[in-house]
Structures are given as structure tokens and as C-alpha cells.
Coordinates of C-alpha atoms and ligand atoms in Angstrom, one line a residue:
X1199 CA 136.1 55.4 66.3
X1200 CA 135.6 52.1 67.3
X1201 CA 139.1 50.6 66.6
X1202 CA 140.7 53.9 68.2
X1203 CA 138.9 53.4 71.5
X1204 CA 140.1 49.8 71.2
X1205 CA 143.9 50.8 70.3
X1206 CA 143.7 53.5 73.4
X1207 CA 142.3 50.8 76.1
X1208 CA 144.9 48.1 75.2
X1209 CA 147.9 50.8 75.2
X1210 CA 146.5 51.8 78.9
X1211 CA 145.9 48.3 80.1
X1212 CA 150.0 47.4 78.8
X1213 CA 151.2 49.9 80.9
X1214 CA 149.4 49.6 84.3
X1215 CA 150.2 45.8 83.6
X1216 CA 153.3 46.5 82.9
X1217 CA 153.7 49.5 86.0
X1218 CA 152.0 46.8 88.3
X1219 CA 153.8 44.0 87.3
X1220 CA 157.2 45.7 87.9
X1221 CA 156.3 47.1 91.1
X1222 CA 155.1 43.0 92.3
X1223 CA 158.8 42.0 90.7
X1224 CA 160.7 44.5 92.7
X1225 CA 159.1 44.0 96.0
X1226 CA 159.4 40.0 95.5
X1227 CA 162.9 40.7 94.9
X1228 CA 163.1 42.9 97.7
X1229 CA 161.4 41.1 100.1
X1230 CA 161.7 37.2 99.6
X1231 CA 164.8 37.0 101.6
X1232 CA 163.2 38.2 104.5
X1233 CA 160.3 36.6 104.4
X1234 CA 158.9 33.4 104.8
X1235 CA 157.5 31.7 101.6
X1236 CA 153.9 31.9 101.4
X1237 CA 154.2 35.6 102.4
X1238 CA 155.8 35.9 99.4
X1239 CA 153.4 33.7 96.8
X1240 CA 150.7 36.1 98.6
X1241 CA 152.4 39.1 97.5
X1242 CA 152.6 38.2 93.4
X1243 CA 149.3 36.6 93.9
X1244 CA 147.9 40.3 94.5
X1245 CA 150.1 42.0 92.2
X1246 CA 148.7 39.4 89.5
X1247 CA 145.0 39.9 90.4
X1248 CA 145.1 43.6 91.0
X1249 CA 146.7 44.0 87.4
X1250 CA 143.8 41.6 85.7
X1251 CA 141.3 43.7 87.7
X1252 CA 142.6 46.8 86.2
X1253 CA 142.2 45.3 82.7
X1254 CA 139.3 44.0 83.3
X1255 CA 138.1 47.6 84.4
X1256 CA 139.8 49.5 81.7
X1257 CA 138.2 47.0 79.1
X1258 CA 134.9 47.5 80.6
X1259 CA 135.0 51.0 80.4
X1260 CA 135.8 50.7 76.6
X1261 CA 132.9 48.9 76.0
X1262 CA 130.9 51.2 77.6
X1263 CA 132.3 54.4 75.3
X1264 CA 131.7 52.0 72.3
X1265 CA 128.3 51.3 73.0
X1266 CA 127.9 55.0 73.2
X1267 CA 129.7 55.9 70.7
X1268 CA 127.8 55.3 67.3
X1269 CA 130.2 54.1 64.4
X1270 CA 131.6 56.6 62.1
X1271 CA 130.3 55.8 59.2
X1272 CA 126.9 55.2 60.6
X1273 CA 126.9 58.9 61.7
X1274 CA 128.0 60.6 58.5
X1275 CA 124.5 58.4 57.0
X1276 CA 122.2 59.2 59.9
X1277 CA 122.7 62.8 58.6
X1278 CA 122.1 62.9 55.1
X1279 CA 118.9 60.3 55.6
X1280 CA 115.7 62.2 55.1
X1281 CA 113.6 62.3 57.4
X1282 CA 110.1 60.8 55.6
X1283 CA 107.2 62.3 57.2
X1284 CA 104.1 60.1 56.6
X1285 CA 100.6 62.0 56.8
X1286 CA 98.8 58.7 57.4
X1287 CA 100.5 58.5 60.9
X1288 CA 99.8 62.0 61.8
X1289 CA 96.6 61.5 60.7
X1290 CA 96.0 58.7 63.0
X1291 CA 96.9 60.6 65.8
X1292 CA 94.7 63.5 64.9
X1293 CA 91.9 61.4 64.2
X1294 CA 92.2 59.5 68.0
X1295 CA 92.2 63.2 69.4
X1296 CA 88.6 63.8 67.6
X1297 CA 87.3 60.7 68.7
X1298 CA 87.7 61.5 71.9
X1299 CA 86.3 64.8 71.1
X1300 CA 83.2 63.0 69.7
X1301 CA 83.0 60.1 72.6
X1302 CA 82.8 63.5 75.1
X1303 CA 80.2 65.3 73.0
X1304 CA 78.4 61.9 73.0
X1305 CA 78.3 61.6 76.8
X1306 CA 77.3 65.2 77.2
X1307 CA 74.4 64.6 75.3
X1308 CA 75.0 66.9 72.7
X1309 CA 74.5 66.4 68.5
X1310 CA 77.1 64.2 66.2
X1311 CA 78.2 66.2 63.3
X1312 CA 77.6 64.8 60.4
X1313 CA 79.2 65.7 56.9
X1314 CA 77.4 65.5 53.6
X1315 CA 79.3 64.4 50.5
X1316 CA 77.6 64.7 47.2
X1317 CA 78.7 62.6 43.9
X1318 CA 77.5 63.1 40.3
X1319 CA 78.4 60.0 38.6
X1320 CA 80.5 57.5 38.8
X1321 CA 84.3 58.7 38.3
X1322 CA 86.2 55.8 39.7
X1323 CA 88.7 57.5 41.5
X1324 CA 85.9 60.2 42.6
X1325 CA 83.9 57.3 43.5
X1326 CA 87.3 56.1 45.8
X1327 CA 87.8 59.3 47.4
X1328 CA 84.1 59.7 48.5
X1329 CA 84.4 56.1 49.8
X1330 CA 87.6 57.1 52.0
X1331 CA 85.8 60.3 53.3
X1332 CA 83.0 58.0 54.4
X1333 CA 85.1 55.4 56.2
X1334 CA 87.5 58.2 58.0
X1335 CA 83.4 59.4 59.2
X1336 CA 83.1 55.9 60.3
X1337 CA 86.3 55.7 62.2
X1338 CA 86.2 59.1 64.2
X1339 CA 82.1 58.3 64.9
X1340 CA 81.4 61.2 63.0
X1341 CA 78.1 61.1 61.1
X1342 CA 78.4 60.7 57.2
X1343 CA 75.3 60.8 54.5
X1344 CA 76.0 60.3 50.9
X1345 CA 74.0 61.4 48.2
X1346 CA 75.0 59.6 45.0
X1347 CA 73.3 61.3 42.0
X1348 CA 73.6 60.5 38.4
X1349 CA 75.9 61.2 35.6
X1350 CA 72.9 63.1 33.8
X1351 CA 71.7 64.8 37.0
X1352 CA 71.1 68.3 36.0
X1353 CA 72.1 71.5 37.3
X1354 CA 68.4 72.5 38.4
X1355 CA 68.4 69.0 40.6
X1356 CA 71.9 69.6 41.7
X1357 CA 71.2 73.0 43.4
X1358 CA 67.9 72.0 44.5
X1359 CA 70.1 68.8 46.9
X1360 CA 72.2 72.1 47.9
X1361 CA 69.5 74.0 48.8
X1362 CA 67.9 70.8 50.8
X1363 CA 71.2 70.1 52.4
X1364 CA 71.7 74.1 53.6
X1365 CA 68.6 74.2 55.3
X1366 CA 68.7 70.8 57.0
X1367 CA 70.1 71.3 60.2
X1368 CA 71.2 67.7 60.6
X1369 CA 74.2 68.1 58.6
X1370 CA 77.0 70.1 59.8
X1371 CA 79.6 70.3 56.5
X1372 CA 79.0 69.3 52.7
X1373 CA 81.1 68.3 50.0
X1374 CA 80.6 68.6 46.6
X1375 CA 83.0 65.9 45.0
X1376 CA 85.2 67.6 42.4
X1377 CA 85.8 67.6 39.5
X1378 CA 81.8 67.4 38.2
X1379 CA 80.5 65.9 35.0
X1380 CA 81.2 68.9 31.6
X1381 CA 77.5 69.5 31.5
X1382 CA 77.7 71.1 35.2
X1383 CA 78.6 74.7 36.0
X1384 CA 81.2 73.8 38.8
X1385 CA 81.7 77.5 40.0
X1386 CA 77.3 78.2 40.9
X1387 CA 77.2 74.8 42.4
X1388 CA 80.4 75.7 44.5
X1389 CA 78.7 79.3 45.3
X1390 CA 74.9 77.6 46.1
X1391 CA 76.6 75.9 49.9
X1392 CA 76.0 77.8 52.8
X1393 CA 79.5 79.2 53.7
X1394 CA 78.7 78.3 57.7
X1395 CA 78.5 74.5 56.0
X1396 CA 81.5 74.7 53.5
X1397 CA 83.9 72.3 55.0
X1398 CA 86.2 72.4 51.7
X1399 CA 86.3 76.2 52.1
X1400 CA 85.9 77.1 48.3
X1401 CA 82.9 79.5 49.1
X1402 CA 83.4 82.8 47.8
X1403 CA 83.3 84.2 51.4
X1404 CA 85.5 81.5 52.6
X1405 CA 88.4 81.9 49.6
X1406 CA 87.7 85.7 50.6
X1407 CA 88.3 84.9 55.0
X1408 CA 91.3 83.3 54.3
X1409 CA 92.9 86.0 51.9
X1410 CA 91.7 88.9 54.4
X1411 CA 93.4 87.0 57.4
X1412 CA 89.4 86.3 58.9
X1413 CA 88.5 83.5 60.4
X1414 CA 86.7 80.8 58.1
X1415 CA 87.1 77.4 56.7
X1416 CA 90.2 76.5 55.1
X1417 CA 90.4 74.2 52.1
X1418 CA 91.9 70.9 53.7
X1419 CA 94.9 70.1 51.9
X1420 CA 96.5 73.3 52.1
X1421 CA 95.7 72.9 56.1
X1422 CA 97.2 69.7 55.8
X1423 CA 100.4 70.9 54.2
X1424 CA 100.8 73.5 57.0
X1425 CA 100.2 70.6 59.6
X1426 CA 103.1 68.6 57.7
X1427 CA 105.5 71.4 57.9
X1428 CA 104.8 72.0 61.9
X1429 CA 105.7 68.3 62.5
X1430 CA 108.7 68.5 60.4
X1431 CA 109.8 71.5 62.9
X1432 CA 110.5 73.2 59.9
X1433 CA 110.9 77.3 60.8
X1434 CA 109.1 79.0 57.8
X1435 CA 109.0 82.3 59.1
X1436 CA 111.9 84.5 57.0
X1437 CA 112.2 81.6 54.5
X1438 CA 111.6 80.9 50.7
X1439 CA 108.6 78.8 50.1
X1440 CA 108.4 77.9 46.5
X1441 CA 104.5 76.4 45.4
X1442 CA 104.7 74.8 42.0
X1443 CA 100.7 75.2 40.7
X1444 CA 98.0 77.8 41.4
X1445 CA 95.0 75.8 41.7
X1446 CA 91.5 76.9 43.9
X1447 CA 92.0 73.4 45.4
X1448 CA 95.5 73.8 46.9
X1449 CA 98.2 76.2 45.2
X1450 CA 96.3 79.3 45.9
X1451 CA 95.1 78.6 48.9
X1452 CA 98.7 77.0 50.6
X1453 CA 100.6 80.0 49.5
X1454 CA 98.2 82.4 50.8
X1455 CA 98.7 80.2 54.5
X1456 CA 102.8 79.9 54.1
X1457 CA 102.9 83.8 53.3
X1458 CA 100.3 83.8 56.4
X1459 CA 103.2 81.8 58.6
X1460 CA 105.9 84.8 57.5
X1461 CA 107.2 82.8 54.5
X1462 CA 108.0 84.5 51.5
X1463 CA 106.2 82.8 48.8
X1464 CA 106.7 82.2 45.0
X1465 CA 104.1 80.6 43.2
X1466 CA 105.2 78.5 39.3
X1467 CA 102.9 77.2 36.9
X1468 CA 102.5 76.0 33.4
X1469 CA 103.7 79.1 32.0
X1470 CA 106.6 80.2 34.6
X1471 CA 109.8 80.4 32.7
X1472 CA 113.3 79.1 34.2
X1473 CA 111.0 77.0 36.8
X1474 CA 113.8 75.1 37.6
X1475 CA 115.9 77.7 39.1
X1476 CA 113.2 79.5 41.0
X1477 CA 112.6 75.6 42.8
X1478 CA 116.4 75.2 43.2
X1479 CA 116.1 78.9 45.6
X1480 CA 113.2 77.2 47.7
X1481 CA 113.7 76.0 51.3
X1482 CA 110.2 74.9 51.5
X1483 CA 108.8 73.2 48.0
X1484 CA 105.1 72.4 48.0
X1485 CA 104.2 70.6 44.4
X1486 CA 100.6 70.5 43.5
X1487 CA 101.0 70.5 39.4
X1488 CA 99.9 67.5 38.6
X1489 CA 102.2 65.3 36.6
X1490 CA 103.6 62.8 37.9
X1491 CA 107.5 62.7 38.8
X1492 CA 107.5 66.0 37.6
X1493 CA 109.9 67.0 40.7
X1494 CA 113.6 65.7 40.0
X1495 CA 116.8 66.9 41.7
X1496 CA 117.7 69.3 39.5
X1497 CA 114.3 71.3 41.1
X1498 CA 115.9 71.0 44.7
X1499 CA 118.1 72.6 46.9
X1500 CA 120.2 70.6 48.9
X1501 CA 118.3 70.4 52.2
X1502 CA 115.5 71.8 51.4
X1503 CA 111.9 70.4 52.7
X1504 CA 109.6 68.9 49.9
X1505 CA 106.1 68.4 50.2
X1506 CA 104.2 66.6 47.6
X1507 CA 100.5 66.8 46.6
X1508 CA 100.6 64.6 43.3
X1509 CA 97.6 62.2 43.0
X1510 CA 98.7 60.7 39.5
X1511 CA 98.0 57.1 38.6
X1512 CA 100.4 55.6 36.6
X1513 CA 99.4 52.5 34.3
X1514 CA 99.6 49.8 36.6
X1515 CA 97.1 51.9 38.8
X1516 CA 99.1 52.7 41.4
X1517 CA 99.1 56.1 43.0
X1518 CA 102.4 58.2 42.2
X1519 CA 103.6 62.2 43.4
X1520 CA 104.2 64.7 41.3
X1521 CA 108.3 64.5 43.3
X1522 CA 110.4 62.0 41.5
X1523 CA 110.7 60.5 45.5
X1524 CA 113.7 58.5 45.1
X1525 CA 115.3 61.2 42.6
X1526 CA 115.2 63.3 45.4
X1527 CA 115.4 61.7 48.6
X1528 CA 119.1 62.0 49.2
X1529 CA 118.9 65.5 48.6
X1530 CA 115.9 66.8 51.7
X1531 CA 116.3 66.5 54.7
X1532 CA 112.5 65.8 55.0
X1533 CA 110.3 64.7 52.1
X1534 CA 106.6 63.3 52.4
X1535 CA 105.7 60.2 50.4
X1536 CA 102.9 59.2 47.5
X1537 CA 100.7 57.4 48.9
X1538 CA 100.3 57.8 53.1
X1539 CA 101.6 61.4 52.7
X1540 CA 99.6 64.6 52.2
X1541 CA 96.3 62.6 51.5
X1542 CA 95.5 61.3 54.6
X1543 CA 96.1 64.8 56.0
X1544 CA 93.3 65.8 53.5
X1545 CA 90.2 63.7 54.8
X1546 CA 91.5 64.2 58.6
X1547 CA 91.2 68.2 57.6
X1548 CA 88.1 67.5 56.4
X1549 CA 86.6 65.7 59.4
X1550 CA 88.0 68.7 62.1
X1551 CA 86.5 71.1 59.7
X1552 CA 83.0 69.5 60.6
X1553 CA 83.3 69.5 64.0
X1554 CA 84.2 72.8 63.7
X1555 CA 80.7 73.7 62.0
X1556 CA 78.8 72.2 64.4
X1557 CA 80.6 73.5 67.0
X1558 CA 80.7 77.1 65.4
X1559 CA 76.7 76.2 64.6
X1560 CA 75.6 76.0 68.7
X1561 CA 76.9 79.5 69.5
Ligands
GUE713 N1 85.5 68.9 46.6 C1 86.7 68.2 46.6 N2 87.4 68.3 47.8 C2 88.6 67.5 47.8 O1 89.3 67.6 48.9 C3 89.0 66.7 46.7 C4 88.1 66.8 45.6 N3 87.0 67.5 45.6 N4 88.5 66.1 44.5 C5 89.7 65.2 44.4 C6 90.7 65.7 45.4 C7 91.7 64.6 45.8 N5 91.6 64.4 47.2 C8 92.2 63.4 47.9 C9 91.9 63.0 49.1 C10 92.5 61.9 49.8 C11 93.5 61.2 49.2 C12 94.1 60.0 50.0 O2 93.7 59.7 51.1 N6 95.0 59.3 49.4 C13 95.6 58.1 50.0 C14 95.5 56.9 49.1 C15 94.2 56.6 48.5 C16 94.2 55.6 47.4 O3 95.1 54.7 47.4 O4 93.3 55.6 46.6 C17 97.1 58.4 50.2 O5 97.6 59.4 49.6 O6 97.7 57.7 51.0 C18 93.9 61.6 47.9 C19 93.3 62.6 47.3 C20 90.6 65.2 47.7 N7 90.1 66.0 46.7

């Protein structure tokens, strides 16, 4: 493109030069026996100026197009780059709007909410979570309280904290870190949290709102996965979404909200045969499976948008997706990374759903 531009602006400037400079040959030939001398030097003079003002022009116009124009080559790769959409930076914007939420609440003179997370033991990467739930509090000016109970707490105590926390009208949402210690019945501690206070939204009633199309809290990931998609501009409604996993936590719920946005949704799992070629038919691909690079190419359709939910650890410690990223990169056209992708997304859900239980408790 470049080199064309070039090719055409040199071609025009040899044959104005070459017009002008004919035209300043004739009339000097024309006129110098008529006039005097210096009439006549005046005359080239012109003729040789206009013509390097003309190329001059012409080559400034040139550079002009060439600056505007973006190089060939350069195009055809701005296409097939993904776009890599990174939760932590929507979350950052998200969590300025609620602190300005907060600041206003402040000045009004009206009650923080405050969110409740309890641990049982000391999981480490339980333990890392809760911490980043409490920081993200921290940063919005939400309140946070932590109750950190044993690994041998018992069920009896557990519920009892539950019962505490549901009637204290201090705390707005609570959070049961999951997974609990074997010895726990994870499903009546789960049930025990006043729905009006379940900011993870795994309350019967709650799983039950969202699968009736009522109003209730959402679990947060799957409402971060939906607030992915929007900034990807991604249309869903008419299209084939594709959720690999059927968990409580996030494959259940996120199909249930892409069917909700007029996708039509497939859900694989452990046992789904020919798993590859139901991914392969998916414009939209959420992966909550949980094993890491699971995701390869050969599960993608060429342009298809990829969201993944993997939290896996690998043995260095670091934290790796359950998408084989740079597998599929080439392949999306938008793709959200392991870490700073759909995790951030989490905790900012979480932190909206509070407000939205105090907010929901002063009417
Ligand atoms: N009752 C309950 N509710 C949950 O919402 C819940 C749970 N239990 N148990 C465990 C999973 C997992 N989860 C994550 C939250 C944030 C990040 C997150 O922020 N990750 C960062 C990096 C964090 C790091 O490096 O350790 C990132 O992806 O960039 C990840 C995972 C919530 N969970």
C-alpha cells in the first residue's frame, strides 16, 4: 500500500514537472527574442519554482494518505488478534462506581454494608480467597467481618454463627467459604443463611429466583461471565452458547443466565460424549470444568468467544485456566485470561451484591 502510494505520487509529480517544464521551455523560446533579459530569467525562475511547489504539494499529500493508511500487513494481523478482555480492569472500573456509591451513602448519613465471610480451617487457597474478599471490602469502603473458625468446628457451632449472623442486623451479605472441611454437611449450612443475606445466591430460594426468572441474588461468577460477555459486545441473543461443567457454583447457574439473554445453551460434563464437537458448534464457550488446559483448539470454532473460569494451580503454584490460552488465542476473536480474568469479576459481584442487600434491607 505504502510503496503504491509512493509509485503513484512520483508518476504524478514527473508529469506536471515535466508538463510545466515544457510549457516554461516553449515560452522562453517564444519570448526571449522579444524581451529584454531579466524578463526572461524571471519567467524560468517561476516555471522552476511553480514545478518544485507542485512536488512539494503532491509529496505532501502522499504522506498524508500514508499516515492514514495503515500497512498492509499490519491490517491483515490487527484482524485475527484477539481481543483479551481482562476482568481485573473491568473490575476496577466497577469497583470506583461503588465507591462512589458508598462515599454518597456516607454523606447521607445512611449505614455501610458490611459482608460477612465465614472460614472453617485453614485451606490455603481458601484462606487466599477470603483474604482477597476482605481487601476488595477494604478498597470499595465496604464493611467486612471475618469469622475464622477451626478445622474441627462442628456443625452444631457452625449453624449456631449462621443463626447469630442472620439476625444481626449489622451485616448486610454472608459467605460461607466453599468448599468446607468432610466432616461438614455443606448443603444445611448452605440452606441455614437467610436468603435476604445470601450474597453467593446458593439459597434454595435464590437457585429457585433465578430459574423462575424472579428477582434474587445471583451467584457472582456466573454474573461476572454475563458482565464479560456485555463488554466484549458480543450479541448472544439467537446464538450457540456451549458451558463445559454443571456445577451449583457456576455451570448451572451461567447457563440458566445465557439461555436468560436468548442464547441457546448446551451444557458438557464429565460424562458428555463427542465433547469436542459439541464445543467446536459454540459461538460463546464458557469453561468451568476444572482441569487445567483442558480447552485446546480442536474445542473451538474459529471466532468464537471463550471465557474461562479455571482456578487450577499448577506445580510451580501459579494459577492456570482450564483454556489452553495460547493454544487458542489465534483462533477467538476475544478470549479472557488466567489470572486478571473472570476472578476479579467474582469478588467485584460479590461486593454489588451487598450493597444490594442493604439497599434491598431499608425498604
Ligand atoms: N462460597 C464460595 N463462593 C465463592 O465465590 C467461591 C468459593 N466459595 N470458593 C472458591 C471459589 C473460587 N473463587 C475465586 C474468587 C476470586 C478469584 C480471583 O480473584 N483470582 C485472581 C487471582 C488470585 C490469586 O492469584 O490467588 C485472578 O484470577 O486474577 C479466584 C477464585 C471464589 N469462589
Amino acid at each position: 500500500m505504502k510503496k503504491k502510494i509512493v509509485r503513484t505520487a512520483t508518476l504524478c509529480f514527473v508529469a506536471v514537472a515535466l508538463i510545466i517544464l515544457g510549457l516554461t521551455a516553449y515560452t522562453y523560446f517564444s519570448i526571449k527574442d522579444y524581451l529584454s533579459p531579466q524578463t526572461v530569467f524571471v519567467v524560468v525562475l517561476v516555471g522552476v519554482v511553480v514545478t518544485f511547489a507542485i512536488g512539494i504539494a503532491i509529496f505532501g499529500v502522499s504522506a498524508f494518505a500514508i499516515a492514514m493508511q495503515k500497512d498492509e500487513q499490519e491490517q491483515v494481523e490487527e484482524k485475527k488478534m484477539a481481543q483479551i478482555v481482562y476482568g481485573s480492569e473491568v473490575a476496577k472500573e466497577l469497583k470506583d462506581e461503588m465507591k462512589m456509591k458508598i462515599a454518597k451513602r456516607e454523606d447521607e448519613g445512611k449505614r455501610i454494608p458490611t459482608l460477612c465471610v465465614i472460614l472453617v480451617g485453614n485451606n490455603p487457597a481458601s484462606v487466599s480467597y477470603v483474604t482477597g474478599k476482605e481487601k476488595a471490602c477494604k478498597e470499595v469502603g465496604l464493611g467486612s467481618k471475618m469469622i475464622h473458625l477451626d478445622e474441627e468446628t462442628t456443625q452444631e457451632k457452625l449453624l449456631s454463627v449462621i443463626k447469630e449472623c442472620n439476625e444481626d442486623k449489622s451485616i448486610d451479605g454472608i459467605l460461607v467459604q466453599l468448599p468446607l472441611p468432610k466432616h461438614l454437611n455443606e448443603k444445611e449450612v448452605v440452606w441455614a443463611i437467610d436468603p435476604n443475606k445470601d450474597v453467593d445466591g446458593l439459597h434454595p430460594i435464590n437457585v429457585g429466583k433465578l430459574h423462575l426468572g424472579e428477582k434474587g441474588f445471583v451467584p457472582c461468577t456466573p454474573q461476572g461471565i454475563i458482565e464479560l460477555l456485555k463488554r466484549m459486545n458480543v450479541e448472544l441473543s439467537g446464538k450457540r452458547a456451549v458451558v463445559i461443567g454443571r456445577s451449583n457454583l457456576v455451570g448451572n447457574p451461567v447457563a440458566r443466565l445465557l439461555m436468560n439473554e436468548n442464547a441457546t445453551v448446551t451444557i458438557c460434563h464429565s460424562k458428555t460424549e463427542n465433547i469436542q464437537t459439541i464445543c467446536k458448534e459454540a459461538d460463546i464457550l464458557v469453561v468451568a470444568i476444572g482441569k487445567a488446559k483442558y480447552v485446546t483448539k480442536d474445542f473451538v470454532k474459529e471466532g468464537a468467544y471463550v471465557i474461562d473460569v479455571g482456578v487450577n494451580r499448577n506445580d510451580e503454584g501459579k494459577l492456570v485456566g482450564d483454556v489452553d490460552f495460547d493454544d487458542v488465542v489465534d483462533h477467538v476473536t476475544a478470549i479472557t485470561p488466567v489470572p486478571k480474568g473472570v476472578g476479579p469479576m467474582t469478588i467485584t459481584m460479590l461486593l454489588k451484591n451487598t450493597i444490594e442487600a442493604c439497599e434491598n434491607s431499608e425498604v
